[in-house]
Amino acid sequence: MATLALPSLDVIARYEPVIGLEVHVQLATRTKIFCGCPTSFGAPPNTNVCPVCLGLPGALPVLSRQAVEMAIQAALALNCRINPFSRLSRKNYFYPDLPKGYQISQYDQPLANDGFVEISLDGGARKIGVTRVHIEDDAGKSLHDGFQDSDRYTYVDLNRCGTPLIEIVSEPDMRGSDEAYAYLTVLKQVLQFVEVSTCDMEKGHLRCDANVSVRAKGAEKFGTKAEVKNLNSFRFLKLALDYEIARQVAVVESGGKVAQETRLYNADLGETIGMRSKEHAHDYRYFPEPDLVPIRVSERWLDEIRSRMPELPSAKRKRFVETYGVRDYDAQVLTLTRPLADYFEAAANASSDPKSVANWVMGDLLGALKAQGKEITDSPIPPERLGELVSLIAQGELSGKLAKEIFPKMLETGESARAIMDREGLRQISDSGALEQIIGEVLAANSRQVEQYKSGKTAVLGFLVGQVMKATRGQASPGLVNQLLKEKLG
Ligand code: ADP
Ligand code: ZN
Ligand code: MG
């Protein structure tokens, strides 16, 4: 296949891309959505299966309450309206990894509608609409093996059959690959915060299909869209979209028509490739699932689920700024993941100087953990101890310099700053009586510099401060040393 000549950036800039994402997320239930089989990853092929998830005749599904609750939590986190009545439908199609011959999904009456995700780009915030969130079951996996015709096999592993998913469909509100990237980033962050999914893309817990079309800038009507499947990383989402946008512009520029089709992203070629013409809803012969009752969500149940919702990242950010006085940007970093936010908050609450705690967490701690390939949850320093270290600085018991010496020791041993200070005799000398004695000794030993100072060369003060700091092993407060020296010399 000849590689398409892509248009220049100038030409692409005359068009506006329109993007809507369909995201599948695996819910973090321990068992499958319609049976008690485990959802664990990596079991030997075809071992986590039973008559229900294999779709054997006569086996009846039972809807998992936990899956529905997690789906509701996800939808609430995406600002959706939860529908009091929704139902499951059969979506019929043939595929070797779909033994039932249909997927149980939701069609005309989904669990939730009309939400949004707030993204911020270049300082400006924008809301991307969420059309719907619905529940469905996953299919199995086909594993393709071998390269030559003579030894090419496809294996089917049905362990994943019946794993609970939600599908999150966005409005066609995104206007570039960067916005799609930002949308998926926030979506993932929010769902991880609510702990309804690990969103681990490598394990397929978060999968993204992108619908994209282009229209001349200023045009009102959307162009024909193509759907790009197989976007299993954030990087590929962006690369695939940029390629697909350029490809569609080339098609339109050459007087052609974009075909409504499903395309696959080929990461090796960096191109999207037509896979099949677009299937339509009527191709699936949807009908209400006769083996399952509709889902009714009472106000009471909904309130109960709401009361169990954790604070969402946006609310947390706002509160961190208001309660702890951290900067907006810092609040954003500190709320990137829930464990990080929890760590910061525990450390901040244990300290008299939460703003400095933010700096220590984002700088020294995250830097050191990253160097050791560790996550915040593996931090050898418990948050309360980091909070204490920062308090000791704020209270003048430790100089910043001493704290930087103690920190790596805390990292190594997990001990408290105080324990290390006591053991090693490290303590800031802020008692002026003790300091005055040391200063006297330093002045006596450096009479030449004292003369120089008195004859007007006040720059030697720095040298004398240094000598005192050395004599105290860095345990004096430089400010106090300065002041006391000037008094003595003046
Ligand atoms: P279909 O009926 O083809 O499945 P839907 O209207 O259900 O299409 O939309 C599927 C996804 O495609 C949604 O995420 C939606 O936002 C997006 N979408 C719809 N129309 C367009 C368009 N013209 N360009 C880009 N994305 C679109
Ligand atoms: Zn099963
Ligand atoms: Mg659709």
PDB file of C-alpha atoms in Angstrom, residues 117-217:
ATOM      1  CA  VAL A 117     -15.169  16.371  32.201  1.00  0.00           C
ATOM      2  CA  GLU A 118     -13.301  19.583  32.826  1.00  0.00           C
ATOM      3  CA  ILE A 119      -9.969  19.912  31.069  1.00  0.00           C
ATOM      4  CA  SER A 120      -7.526  22.794  31.281  1.00  0.00           C
ATOM      5  CA  LEU A 121      -5.236  23.699  28.440  1.00  0.00           C
ATOM      6  CA  ASP A 122      -2.988  26.758  28.210  1.00  0.00           C
ATOM      7  CA  GLY A 123      -4.541  28.086  31.383  1.00  0.00           C
ATOM      8  CA  GLY A 124      -8.119  27.992  30.087  1.00  0.00           C
ATOM      9  CA  ALA A 125     -10.625  25.462  31.429  1.00  0.00           C
ATOM     10  CA  ARG A 126     -13.111  23.767  29.113  1.00  0.00           C
ATOM     11  CA  LYS A 127     -15.916  21.322  29.660  1.00  0.00           C
ATOM     12  CA  ILE A 128     -16.121  18.257  27.440  1.00  0.00           C
ATOM     13  CA  GLY A 129     -19.563  16.694  27.439  1.00  0.00           C
ATOM     14  CA  VAL A 130     -20.105  13.078  28.446  1.00  0.00           C
ATOM     15  CA  THR A 131     -23.069  11.747  26.479  1.00  0.00           C
ATOM     16  CA  ARG A 132     -23.574   8.532  28.389  1.00  0.00           C
ATOM     17  CA  VAL A 133     -22.094   5.924  30.676  1.00  0.00           C
ATOM     18  CA  HIS A 134     -23.344   2.394  30.261  1.00  0.00           C
ATOM     19  CA  ILE A 135     -22.555  -1.047  31.629  1.00  0.00           C
ATOM     20  CA  GLU A 136     -21.517  -4.038  29.559  1.00  0.00           C
ATOM     21  CA  ASP A 137     -19.607  -7.295  29.712  1.00  0.00           C
ATOM     22  CA  ASP A 138     -16.258  -7.888  28.066  1.00  0.00           C
ATOM     23  CA  ALA A 139     -15.451 -10.561  25.482  1.00  0.00           C
ATOM     24  CA  GLY A 140     -12.540 -13.017  25.555  1.00  0.00           C
ATOM     25  CA  LYS A 141      -9.224 -12.570  23.827  1.00  0.00           C
ATOM     26  CA  SER A 142      -7.884 -13.915  20.577  1.00  0.00           C
ATOM     27  CA  LEU A 143      -4.150 -14.497  20.605  1.00  0.00           C
ATOM     28  CA  HIS A 144      -2.511 -14.602  17.218  1.00  0.00           C
ATOM     29  CA  ASP A 145       0.685 -16.591  16.975  1.00  0.00           C
ATOM     30  CA  GLY A 146       3.184 -17.509  14.258  1.00  0.00           C
ATOM     31  CA  PHE A 147       4.226 -15.647  11.122  1.00  0.00           C
ATOM     32  CA  GLN A 148       4.226 -18.128   8.299  1.00  0.00           C
ATOM     33  CA  ASP A 149       1.022 -19.387   6.750  1.00  0.00           C
ATOM     34  CA  SER A 150       2.079 -22.915   7.585  1.00  0.00           C
ATOM     35  CA  ASP A 151       2.323 -22.245  11.309  1.00  0.00           C
ATOM     36  CA  ARG A 152      -0.133 -19.499  11.975  1.00  0.00           C
ATOM     37  CA  TYR A 153      -2.563 -20.152  14.790  1.00  0.00           C
ATOM     38  CA  THR A 154      -5.106 -18.132  16.657  1.00  0.00           C
ATOM     39  CA  TYR A 155      -5.864 -19.164  20.220  1.00  0.00           C
ATOM     40  CA  VAL A 156      -8.908 -18.139  22.178  1.00  0.00           C
ATOM     41  CA  ASP A 157      -8.690 -17.350  25.882  1.00  0.00           C
ATOM     42  CA  LEU A 158     -12.116 -16.842  27.440  1.00  0.00           C
ATOM     43  CA  ASN A 159     -10.926 -15.766  30.912  1.00  0.00           C
ATOM     44  CA  ARG A 160     -11.913 -12.178  30.195  1.00  0.00           C
ATOM     45  CA  CYS A 161     -15.473 -13.081  29.120  1.00  0.00           C
ATOM     46  CA  GLY A 162     -17.944 -11.419  31.465  1.00  0.00           C
ATOM     47  CA  THR A 163     -15.517  -8.967  33.013  1.00  0.00           C
ATOM     48  CA  PRO A 164     -17.485  -5.819  33.940  1.00  0.00           C
ATOM     49  CA  LEU A 165     -16.897  -2.753  31.819  1.00  0.00           C
ATOM     50  CA  ILE A 166     -18.323   0.684  31.545  1.00  0.00           C
ATOM     51  CA  GLU A 167     -18.327   2.521  28.262  1.00  0.00           C
ATOM     52  CA  ILE A 168     -18.002   6.279  28.478  1.00  0.00           C
ATOM     53  CA  VAL A 169     -19.095   8.096  25.326  1.00  0.00           C
ATOM     54  CA  SER A 170     -18.130  11.723  24.920  1.00  0.00           C
ATOM     55  CA  GLU A 171     -19.813  14.441  22.925  1.00  0.00           C
ATOM     56  CA  PRO A 172     -17.932  15.490  19.770  1.00  0.00           C
ATOM     57  CA  ASP A 173     -16.525  18.415  21.776  1.00  0.00           C
ATOM     58  CA  MET A 174     -12.775  18.090  21.321  1.00  0.00           C
ATOM     59  CA  ARG A 175     -11.010  20.197  18.711  1.00  0.00           C
ATOM     60  CA  GLY A 176      -7.546  18.701  18.564  1.00  0.00           C
ATOM     61  CA  SER A 177      -5.400  15.769  19.655  1.00  0.00           C
ATOM     62  CA  ASP A 178      -4.139  17.768  22.632  1.00  0.00           C
ATOM     63  CA  GLU A 179      -7.701  18.172  23.914  1.00  0.00           C
ATOM     64  CA  ALA A 180      -8.386  14.467  23.450  1.00  0.00           C
ATOM     65  CA  TYR A 181      -5.180  13.718  25.355  1.00  0.00           C
ATOM     66  CA  ALA A 182      -6.208  16.066  28.173  1.00  0.00           C
ATOM     67  CA  TYR A 183      -9.725  14.596  28.305  1.00  0.00           C
ATOM     68  CA  LEU A 184      -8.405  11.041  28.635  1.00  0.00           C
ATOM     69  CA  THR A 185      -5.893  12.172  31.254  1.00  0.00           C
ATOM     70  CA  VAL A 186      -8.572  13.740  33.458  1.00  0.00           C
ATOM     71  CA  LEU A 187     -10.947  10.833  32.885  1.00  0.00           C
ATOM     72  CA  LYS A 188      -8.314   8.376  34.039  1.00  0.00           C
ATOM     73  CA  GLN A 189      -7.344  10.499  37.028  1.00  0.00           C
ATOM     74  CA  VAL A 190     -10.932  10.848  38.201  1.00  0.00           C
ATOM     75  CA  LEU A 191     -11.744   7.145  37.846  1.00  0.00           C
ATOM     76  CA  GLN A 192      -8.581   6.184  39.702  1.00  0.00           C
ATOM     77  CA  PHE A 193      -9.463   8.627  42.455  1.00  0.00           C
ATOM     78  CA  VAL A 194     -12.871   7.028  42.870  1.00  0.00           C
ATOM     79  CA  GLU A 195     -11.124   3.652  42.807  1.00  0.00           C
ATOM     80  CA  VAL A 196     -13.576   2.090  40.388  1.00  0.00           C
ATOM     81  CA  SER A 197     -10.738   0.999  38.106  1.00  0.00           C
ATOM     82  CA  THR A 198      -6.977   0.763  38.055  1.00  0.00           C
ATOM     83  CA  CYS A 199      -7.189   2.231  34.524  1.00  0.00           C
ATOM     84  CA  ASP A 200      -4.020   0.273  33.761  1.00  0.00           C
ATOM     85  CA  MET A 201      -3.744   0.647  29.992  1.00  0.00           C
ATOM     86  CA  GLU A 202      -1.121  -2.066  29.672  1.00  0.00           C
ATOM     87  CA  LYS A 203      -3.561  -4.587  31.093  1.00  0.00           C
ATOM     88  CA  GLY A 204      -6.353  -3.232  28.913  1.00  0.00           C
ATOM     89  CA  HIS A 205      -8.257  -1.782  31.881  1.00  0.00           C
ATOM     90  CA  LEU A 206      -8.629   1.471  29.923  1.00  0.00           C
ATOM     91  CA  ARG A 207      -9.186   1.315  26.160  1.00  0.00           C
ATOM     92  CA  CYS A 208      -9.934   4.139  23.858  1.00  0.00           C
ATOM     93  CA  ASP A 209     -11.552   4.437  20.431  1.00  0.00           C
ATOM     94  CA  ALA A 210     -11.438   7.850  18.796  1.00  0.00           C
ATOM     95  CA  ASN A 211     -14.023   9.241  16.399  1.00  0.00           C
ATOM     96  CA  VAL A 212     -12.644  12.014  14.276  1.00  0.00           C
ATOM     97  CA  SER A 213     -13.761  14.213  11.409  1.00  0.00           C
ATOM     98  CA  VAL A 214     -12.533  17.447   9.871  1.00  0.00           C
ATOM     99  CA  ARG A 215     -14.379  20.488   8.589  1.00  0.00           C
ATOM    100  CA  ALA A 216     -13.188  23.694   6.960  1.00  0.00           C
ATOM    101  CA  LYS A 217     -12.618  26.317   9.668  1.00  0.00           C
TER     102      LYS A 217
END
